[in-house]
PDB file of C-alpha atoms in Angstrom:
ATOM      1  CA  MET S  14      -4.567  18.966   1.491  1.00 92.00           C
ATOM      2  CA  ASP S  15      -5.605  16.304   3.924  1.00 94.00           C
ATOM      3  CA  LEU S  16      -3.290  14.239   6.230  1.00 97.00           C
ATOM      4  CA  VAL S  17      -4.364  10.701   6.682  1.00 97.00           C
ATOM      5  CA  GLU S  18      -2.733   8.140   9.043  1.00 97.00           C
ATOM      6  CA  VAL S  19      -2.075   4.840   7.339  1.00 98.00           C
ATOM      7  CA  LEU S  20       0.321   3.242   9.958  1.00 96.00           C
ATOM      8  CA  PRO S  21       0.744   4.855  13.431  1.00 95.00           C
ATOM      9  CA  ASN S  22       4.017   6.670  13.777  1.00 93.00           C
ATOM     10  CA  ARG S  23       5.188   5.254  10.464  1.00 97.00           C
ATOM     11  CA  LEU S  24       3.142   6.190   7.476  1.00 98.00           C
ATOM     12  CA  HIS S  25       0.731   9.114   6.507  1.00 98.00           C
ATOM     13  CA  MET S  26      -0.867   9.894   3.206  1.00 98.00           C
ATOM     14  CA  LEU S  27      -0.911  13.565   2.018  1.00 98.00           C
ATOM     15  CA  ARG S  28      -4.068  13.805  -0.101  1.00 97.00           C
ATOM     16  CA  PHE S  29      -4.278  16.667  -2.603  1.00 96.00           C
ATOM     17  CA  PRO S  30      -7.256  17.646  -4.744  1.00 92.00           C
ATOM     18  CA  ILE S  31      -5.574  15.456  -7.575  1.00 91.00           C
ATOM     19  CA  GLY S  32      -3.290  12.849  -6.418  1.00 92.00           C
ATOM     20  CA  GLN S  33      -1.448  12.125  -3.209  1.00 96.00           C
ATOM     21  CA  ALA S  34       1.942  11.624  -1.707  1.00 98.00           C
ATOM     22  CA  TYR S  35       3.175   9.599   1.405  1.00 98.00           C
ATOM     23  CA  LEU S  36       5.490  10.394   4.324  1.00 98.00           C
ATOM     24  CA  TRP S  37       7.382   7.485   5.859  1.00 98.00           C
ATOM     25  CA  GLN S  38       9.001   7.943   9.302  1.00 98.00           C
ATOM     26  CA  ASP S  39      12.035   6.092  10.557  1.00 98.00           C
ATOM     27  CA  GLY S  40      12.177   7.653  13.866  1.00 96.00           C
ATOM     28  CA  ALA S  41      13.056  11.249  13.225  1.00 96.00           C
ATOM     29  CA  ALA S  42      14.246  10.497   9.726  1.00 98.00           C
ATOM     30  CA  LEU S  43      11.696  11.209   6.933  1.00 98.00           C
ATOM     31  CA  THR S  44      11.158   9.980   3.412  1.00 98.00           C
ATOM     32  CA  LEU S  45       8.642  11.388   1.061  1.00 98.00           C
ATOM     33  CA  ILE S  46       7.227   9.210  -1.669  1.00 98.00           C
ATOM     34  CA  ASP S  47       6.123  11.573  -4.387  1.00 98.00           C
ATOM     35  CA  ALA S  48       5.718  15.280  -3.786  1.00 98.00           C
ATOM     36  CA  GLY S  49       2.344  16.553  -4.722  1.00 95.00           C
ATOM     37  CA  HIS S  50       1.760  19.458  -7.151  1.00 94.00           C
ATOM     38  CA  ALA S  51       3.877  22.599  -7.634  1.00 96.00           C
ATOM     39  CA  GLY S  52       3.153  25.175  -4.926  1.00 95.00           C
ATOM     40  CA  SER S  53       2.281  22.680  -2.213  1.00 96.00           C
ATOM     41  CA  ALA S  54       5.692  22.748  -0.463  1.00 97.00           C
ATOM     42  CA  ALA S  55       4.329  24.951   2.377  1.00 96.00           C
ATOM     43  CA  GLU S  56       1.368  22.596   2.956  1.00 96.00           C
ATOM     44  CA  ILE S  57       3.612  19.639   3.091  1.00 97.00           C
ATOM     45  CA  GLU S  58       5.936  21.386   5.625  1.00 97.00           C
ATOM     46  CA  ARG S  59       2.957  22.154   7.856  1.00 97.00           C
ATOM     47  CA  ALA S  60       1.716  18.623   7.627  1.00 97.00           C
ATOM     48  CA  ILE S  61       5.178  17.361   8.699  1.00 97.00           C
ATOM     49  CA  ARG S  62       5.279  19.783  11.692  1.00 97.00           C
ATOM     50  CA  SER S  63       1.724  18.821  12.680  1.00 97.00           C
ATOM     51  CA  LEU S  64       3.153  15.293  13.308  1.00 97.00           C
ATOM     52  CA  GLY S  65       5.718  16.680  15.595  1.00 96.00           C
ATOM     53  CA  ALA S  66       8.364  15.888  13.016  1.00 97.00           C
ATOM     54  CA  ALA S  67      11.128  18.181  11.721  1.00 96.00           C
ATOM     55  CA  PRO S  68      10.991  18.959   8.041  1.00 96.00           C
ATOM     56  CA  GLU S  69      14.927  19.429   8.167  1.00 96.00           C
ATOM     57  CA  ARG S  70      15.028  15.616   8.752  1.00 97.00           C
ATOM     58  CA  LEU S  71      13.579  14.946   5.330  1.00 98.00           C
ATOM     59  CA  GLU S  72      16.355  12.906   3.867  1.00 98.00           C
ATOM     60  CA  ARG S  73      14.930  11.842   0.529  1.00 98.00           C
ATOM     61  CA  ILE S  74      12.075  12.294  -1.959  1.00 98.00           C
ATOM     62  CA  VAL S  75      11.490   9.154  -4.050  1.00 98.00           C
ATOM     63  CA  LEU S  76       9.547   9.928  -7.143  1.00 98.00           C
ATOM     64  CA  THR S  77       7.406   6.962  -8.535  1.00 98.00           C
ATOM     65  CA  HIS S  78       7.285   8.620 -12.052  1.00 98.00           C
ATOM     66  CA  CYS S  79       7.655  11.823 -13.928  1.00 98.00           C
ATOM     67  CA  HIS S  80       4.126  13.304 -13.952  1.00 96.00           C
ATOM     68  CA  ARG S  81       3.382  16.735 -12.689  1.00 95.00           C
ATOM     69  CA  ASP S  82       1.060  15.672  -9.854  1.00 95.00           C
ATOM     70  CA  HIS S  83       3.965  13.550  -8.393  1.00 97.00           C
ATOM     71  CA  VAL S  84       7.005  15.749  -9.010  1.00 98.00           C
ATOM     72  CA  GLY S  85       5.464  19.254  -8.458  1.00 96.00           C
ATOM     73  CA  ALA S  86       6.836  20.291  -5.082  1.00 98.00           C
ATOM     74  CA  ALA S  87      10.075  18.153  -5.097  1.00 98.00           C
ATOM     75  CA  ALA S  88      12.402  20.882  -6.279  1.00 98.00           C
ATOM     76  CA  GLU S  89      11.197  23.503  -3.623  1.00 97.00           C
ATOM     77  CA  LEU S  90      11.252  20.785  -0.787  1.00 97.00           C
ATOM     78  CA  ALA S  91      14.811  19.605  -1.782  1.00 97.00           C
ATOM     79  CA  ALA S  92      16.050  23.215  -1.932  1.00 96.00           C
ATOM     80  CA  ARG S  93      14.528  24.040   1.473  1.00 95.00           C
ATOM     81  CA  TRP S  94      15.731  21.015   3.328  1.00 94.00           C
ATOM     82  CA  GLY S  95      18.513  19.425   1.437  1.00 94.00           C
ATOM     83  CA  ALA S  96      16.716  16.177   0.738  1.00 97.00           C
ATOM     84  CA  GLN S  97      17.987  13.995  -2.069  1.00 98.00           C
ATOM     85  CA  VAL S  98      15.659  13.443  -5.108  1.00 98.00           C
ATOM     86  CA  LEU S  99      15.550   9.961  -6.393  1.00 98.00           C
ATOM     87  CA  ALA S 100      13.838   8.649  -9.604  1.00 98.00           C
ATOM     88  CA  HIS S 101      14.277   5.800 -12.045  1.00 98.00           C
ATOM     89  CA  ARG S 102      16.825   6.393 -14.818  1.00 98.00           C
ATOM     90  CA  LEU S 103      14.345   6.352 -17.625  1.00 98.00           C
ATOM     91  CA  ASP S 104      12.244   9.126 -16.114  1.00 98.00           C
ATOM     92  CA  ALA S 105      15.013  11.180 -14.731  1.00 98.00           C
ATOM     93  CA  PRO S 106      15.604  13.257 -17.969  1.00 98.00           C
ATOM     94  CA  VAL S 107      11.850  14.120 -18.084  1.00 98.00           C
ATOM     95  CA  ILE S 108      11.942  15.145 -14.375  1.00 98.00           C
ATOM     96  CA  ARG S 109      14.957  17.384 -15.131  1.00 98.00           C
ATOM     97  CA  GLY S 110      13.250  18.979 -18.040  1.00 97.00           C
ATOM     98  CA  GLU S 111      15.613  17.575 -20.647  1.00 98.00           C
ATOM     99  CA  LEU S 112      12.849  15.498 -22.420  1.00 97.00           C
ATOM    100  CA  PRO S 113       9.174  16.001 -22.829  1.00 96.00           C
ATOM    101  CA  VAL S 114       6.621  13.862 -20.943  1.00 94.00           C
ATOM    102  CA  SER S 115       5.674  11.021 -23.171  1.00 93.00           C
ATOM    103  CA  GLU S 116       2.008  11.234 -24.306  1.00 89.00           C
ATOM    104  CA  PRO S 117      -0.229   8.343 -23.021  1.00 92.00           C
ATOM    105  CA  VAL S 118      -2.391   6.214 -25.300  1.00 86.00           C
ATOM    106  CA  LEU S 119      -5.794   6.993 -23.961  1.00 86.00           C
ATOM    107  CA  LEU S 120      -8.920   4.922 -23.961  1.00 82.00           C
ATOM    108  CA  ASP S 121     -12.038   6.881 -24.880  1.00 83.00           C
ATOM    109  CA  TRP S 122     -13.316   6.971 -21.181  1.00 72.00           C
ATOM    110  CA  GLU S 123      -9.850   8.274 -20.028  1.00 79.00           C
ATOM    111  CA  VAL S 124      -9.948  11.419 -22.066  1.00 84.00           C
ATOM    112  CA  PRO S 125     -12.066  13.705 -19.839  1.00 86.00           C
ATOM    113  CA  LEU S 126     -10.095  12.409 -16.809  1.00 77.00           C
ATOM    114  CA  TYR S 127      -6.752  13.272 -18.607  1.00 78.00           C
ATOM    115  CA  GLU S 128      -7.986  16.723 -19.396  1.00 83.00           C
ATOM    116  CA  GLN S 129      -8.844  17.152 -15.676  1.00 78.00           C
ATOM    117  CA  GLY S 130      -5.466  16.119 -14.667  1.00 77.00           C
ATOM    118  CA  LEU S 131      -3.817  18.695 -16.866  1.00 72.00           C
ATOM    119  CA  THR S 132      -5.351  21.406 -14.627  1.00 80.00           C
ATOM    120  CA  VAL S 133      -2.549  20.525 -12.026  1.00 86.00           C
ATOM    121  CA  PRO S 134       0.249  23.094 -12.336  1.00 91.00           C
ATOM    122  CA  GLU S 135       3.131  21.975 -14.496  1.00 93.00           C
ATOM    123  CA  ALA S 136       6.073  20.764 -12.439  1.00 95.00           C
ATOM    124  CA  PRO S 137       9.269  22.897 -12.774  1.00 97.00           C
ATOM    125  CA  PRO S 138      12.415  21.164 -13.887  1.00 98.00           C
ATOM    126  CA  THR S 139      13.765  19.223 -10.878  1.00 98.00           C
ATOM    127  CA  ARG S 140      17.237  17.884 -10.188  1.00 98.00           C
ATOM    128  CA  VAL S 141      17.537  14.113  -9.743  1.00 98.00           C
ATOM    129  CA  ASP S 142      20.411  13.290  -7.272  1.00 98.00           C
ATOM    130  CA  ARG S 143      20.239   9.605  -7.801  1.00 98.00           C
ATOM    131  CA  GLU S 144      19.004   7.574 -10.750  1.00 98.00           C
ATOM    132  CA  LEU S 145      17.453   4.283  -9.775  1.00 98.00           C
ATOM    133  CA  GLU S 146      17.329   0.780 -11.260  1.00 98.00           C
ATOM    134  CA  ASP S 147      15.279  -2.250 -10.514  1.00 98.00           C
ATOM    135  CA  GLY S 148      16.257  -3.758  -7.210  1.00 98.00           C
ATOM    136  CA  ASP S 149      18.064  -0.797  -5.832  1.00 98.00           C
ATOM    137  CA  ALA S 150      18.088  -0.392  -2.017  1.00 98.00           C
ATOM    138  CA  LEU S 151      16.610   2.929  -0.980  1.00 98.00           C
ATOM    139  CA  GLY S 152      18.009   3.307   2.591  1.00 97.00           C
ATOM    140  CA  PHE S 153      14.790   3.591   4.514  1.00 98.00           C
ATOM    141  CA  GLY S 154      11.949   1.379   5.794  1.00 98.00           C
ATOM    142  CA  ASP S 155      14.236  -1.404   6.988  1.00 98.00           C
ATOM    143  CA  GLY S 156      14.942  -2.418   3.462  1.00 98.00           C
ATOM    144  CA  ALA S 157      12.958  -0.545   1.026  1.00 98.00           C
ATOM    145  CA  TYR S 158      13.846  -1.334  -2.606  1.00 98.00           C
ATOM    146  CA  VAL S 159      12.859  -0.379  -6.122  1.00 98.00           C
ATOM    147  CA  VAL S 160      10.471  -2.447  -8.373  1.00 98.00           C
ATOM    148  CA  HIS S 161      10.622  -1.182 -11.952  1.00 98.00           C
ATOM    149  CA  ALA S 162       6.984  -1.124 -13.163  1.00 98.00           C
ATOM    150  CA  PRO S 163       7.009   0.429 -16.641  1.00 98.00           C
ATOM    151  CA  GLY S 164       3.955   1.078 -18.674  1.00 97.00           C
ATOM    152  CA  HIS S 165       2.397   4.015 -17.050  1.00 97.00           C
ATOM    153  CA  THR S 166       5.714   5.802 -17.885  1.00 98.00           C
ATOM    154  CA  ASP S 167       8.951   4.136 -19.014  1.00 98.00           C
ATOM    155  CA  GLY S 168      10.481   4.783 -15.676  1.00 98.00           C
ATOM    156  CA  SER S 169       7.588   4.168 -13.335  1.00 98.00           C
ATOM    157  CA  ILE S 170       8.531   2.326 -10.115  1.00 98.00           C
ATOM    158  CA  GLY S 171       6.962   0.600  -7.202  1.00 98.00           C
ATOM    159  CA  ILE S 172       8.542   0.704  -3.843  1.00 98.00           C
ATOM    160  CA  HIS S 173       8.423  -2.283  -1.623  1.00 98.00           C
ATOM    161  CA  LEU S 174       9.087  -2.448   2.148  1.00 98.00           C
ATOM    162  CA  PRO S 175       8.984  -6.260   2.713  1.00 98.00           C
ATOM    163  CA  ARG S 176       9.612  -6.047   6.479  1.00 98.00           C
ATOM    164  CA  HIS S 177       6.562  -3.914   6.814  1.00 98.00           C
ATOM    165  CA  GLY S 178       4.445  -5.445   4.166  1.00 98.00           C
ATOM    166  CA  VAL S 179       4.054  -2.079   2.516  1.00 98.00           C
ATOM    167  CA  LEU S 180       3.891  -1.441  -1.224  1.00 98.00           C
ATOM    168  CA  PHE S 181       3.818   2.033  -2.975  1.00 98.00           C
ATOM    169  CA  ALA S 182       2.470   1.379  -6.444  1.00 98.00           C
ATOM    170  CA  GLY S 183       2.573   4.863  -7.851  1.00 97.00           C
ATOM    171  CA  ASP S 184       0.138   5.119 -10.654  1.00 96.00           C
ATOM    172  CA  CYS S 185       0.491   1.570 -11.934  1.00 97.00           C
ATOM    173  CA  VAL S 186      -2.434   0.644  -9.828  1.00 97.00           C
ATOM    174  CA  ALA S 187      -5.411   2.912  -8.776  1.00 95.00           C
ATOM    175  CA  ALA S 188      -8.211   2.560  -6.236  1.00 95.00           C
ATOM    176  CA  VAL S 189     -10.643   5.216  -7.198  1.00 87.00           C
ATOM    177  CA  GLY S 190     -13.575   2.873  -6.775  1.00 85.00           C
ATOM    178  CA  PRO S 191     -12.449  -0.771  -7.328  1.00 91.00           C
ATOM    179  CA  VAL S 192      -8.752  -1.573  -7.459  1.00 96.00           C
ATOM    180  CA  MET S 193      -7.719  -1.400 -11.053  1.00 95.00           C
ATOM    181  CA  LEU S 194      -4.940  -0.840 -13.452  1.00 96.00           C
ATOM    182  CA  GLY S 195      -3.910   2.722 -13.440  1.00 94.00           C
ATOM    183  CA  VAL S 196      -4.928   5.140 -16.270  1.00 93.00           C
ATOM    184  CA  PHE S 197      -3.036   7.156 -18.728  1.00 94.00           C
ATOM    185  CA  ASN S 198      -0.419   4.484 -19.789  1.00 95.00           C
ATOM    186  CA  VAL S 199       2.052   4.901 -22.501  1.00 96.00           C
ATOM    187  CA  ASP S 200       2.043   1.157 -22.973  1.00 96.00           C
ATOM    188  CA  ARG S 201      -0.933  -0.698 -21.575  1.00 95.00           C
ATOM    189  CA  ALA S 202       0.541  -4.223 -22.163  1.00 96.00           C
ATOM    190  CA  ARG S 203       3.628  -3.360 -20.219  1.00 97.00           C
ATOM    191  CA  ALA S 204       1.469  -1.746 -17.458  1.00 97.00           C
ATOM    192  CA  ILE S 205      -0.482  -4.909 -17.072  1.00 97.00           C
ATOM    193  CA  THR S 206       2.680  -6.912 -16.818  1.00 97.00           C
ATOM    194  CA  ALA S 207       4.015  -4.525 -14.183  1.00 98.00           C
ATOM    195  CA  PHE S 208       0.669  -4.650 -12.275  1.00 98.00           C
ATOM    196  CA  ARG S 209       0.904  -8.504 -12.206  1.00 97.00           C
ATOM    197  CA  ARG S 210       4.546  -8.192 -10.853  1.00 98.00           C
ATOM    198  CA  LEU S 211       3.528  -5.753  -8.089  1.00 98.00           C
ATOM    199  CA  ALA S 212       0.461  -7.966  -7.108  1.00 98.00           C
ATOM    200  CA  ALA S 213       2.808 -10.898  -6.793  1.00 98.00           C
ATOM    201  CA  LEU S 214       4.628  -9.234  -3.982  1.00 98.00           C
ATOM    202  CA  ALA S 215       1.453  -9.885  -1.858  1.00 98.00           C
ATOM    203  CA  PRO S 216       1.700  -6.843   0.427  1.00 98.00           C
ATOM    204  CA  SER S 217      -0.536  -6.299   3.423  1.00 98.00           C
ATOM    205  CA  ILE S 218      -0.753  -2.546   2.755  1.00 98.00           C
ATOM    206  CA  ALA S 219      -0.749  -0.996  -0.822  1.00 98.00           C
ATOM    207  CA  CYS S 220      -0.531   2.746  -1.329  1.00 98.00           C
ATOM    208  CA  PHE S 221      -1.572   4.322  -4.660  1.00 98.00           C
ATOM    209  CA  GLY S 222      -1.074   7.602  -6.364  1.00 97.00           C
ATOM    210  CA  HIS S 223      -4.845   7.930  -6.639  1.00 95.00           C
ATOM    211  CA  GLY S 224      -7.276   6.299  -4.270  1.00 95.00           C
ATOM    212  CA  ALA S 225      -7.319   5.233  -0.711  1.00 96.00           C
ATOM    213  CA  PRO S 226      -4.676   2.797   0.601  1.00 97.00           C
ATOM    214  CA  LEU S 227      -5.631  -0.816   0.815  1.00 97.00           C
ATOM    215  CA  THR S 228      -5.112  -2.210   4.371  1.00 97.00           C
ATOM    216  CA  GLU S 229      -7.356  -5.292   4.456  1.00 96.00           C
ATOM    217  CA  ASN S 230      -7.339  -8.287   2.139  1.00 96.00           C
ATOM    218  CA  THR S 231      -4.800  -6.389   0.148  1.00 98.00           C
ATOM    219  CA  ALA S 232      -2.943  -9.272  -1.391  1.00 97.00           C
ATOM    220  CA  GLU S 233      -6.121 -10.844  -2.562  1.00 97.00           C
ATOM    221  CA  ALA S 234      -7.562  -7.682  -4.056  1.00 97.00           C
ATOM    222  CA  LEU S 235      -4.353  -6.839  -5.988  1.00 98.00           C
ATOM    223  CA  ALA S 236      -4.216 -10.378  -7.423  1.00 97.00           C
ATOM    224  CA  LYS S 237      -7.888 -10.330  -8.438  1.00 97.00           C
ATOM    225  CA  ALA S 238      -7.536  -6.866 -10.129  1.00 96.00           C
ATOM    226  CA  ALA S 239      -4.259  -7.852 -11.870  1.00 97.00           C
ATOM    227  CA  HIS S 240      -5.879 -11.039 -13.216  1.00 96.00           C
ATOM    228  CA  GLU S 241      -8.821  -8.966 -14.482  1.00 95.00           C
ATOM    229  CA  ALA S 242      -6.616  -6.473 -16.138  1.00 93.00           C
ATOM    230  CA  ALA S 243      -4.691  -9.263 -17.885  1.00 94.00           C
ATOM    231  CA  ALA S 244      -7.924 -10.909 -18.992  1.00 93.00           C
ATOM    232  CA  SER S 245      -9.242  -7.676 -20.464  1.00 86.00           C
ATOM    233  CA  GLY S 246      -5.918  -6.985 -22.266  1.00 75.00           C
TER     234      GLY S 246
END
């Protein structure tokens, strides 16, 4: 796992072989956006300590959606440090193991990528302490709130920190190469609508589940990619 600074003293990316999570710091208080794959809790703890932060100050883990490369270590981290786990109401039953993960509608070129993604260890059933809705305040980042962005999964969310110009897009948007609509969607049309909604927030920094964060010309790049996705259908 690699630890990459995005905003000094505020935001770091935790990059795994497949997928990534983000650590936000409000002074000593910590928030994790997504949680990597199962078995990565010790790596995440070491990364937190390497920043001079205390893992026992991890207050919440916000899951952008229910897929294994985002949920994996949440249960272990929450059990170790008492953090609350937050997820959208529609994905919470999947995260808890009460419902199966919905199968995506794959384009032909997505099939080998999807098979590679299935090599990530399956996430264990994970408690959800708070079920989220669109517009909910999250209690960190000087006003972070939920943006429901369905299409990748029914309960996919973005997380917007307007005072910092930061957007966490989960897997609704990807930046593996050019900025683009995320892959493996259960409903491509809804995912495109969600992409356009997230792009309209015009952030200065956008963080994705896959691909490097955008820190320059971000609003323009998102708007262009959302328009292209809508045009292609």
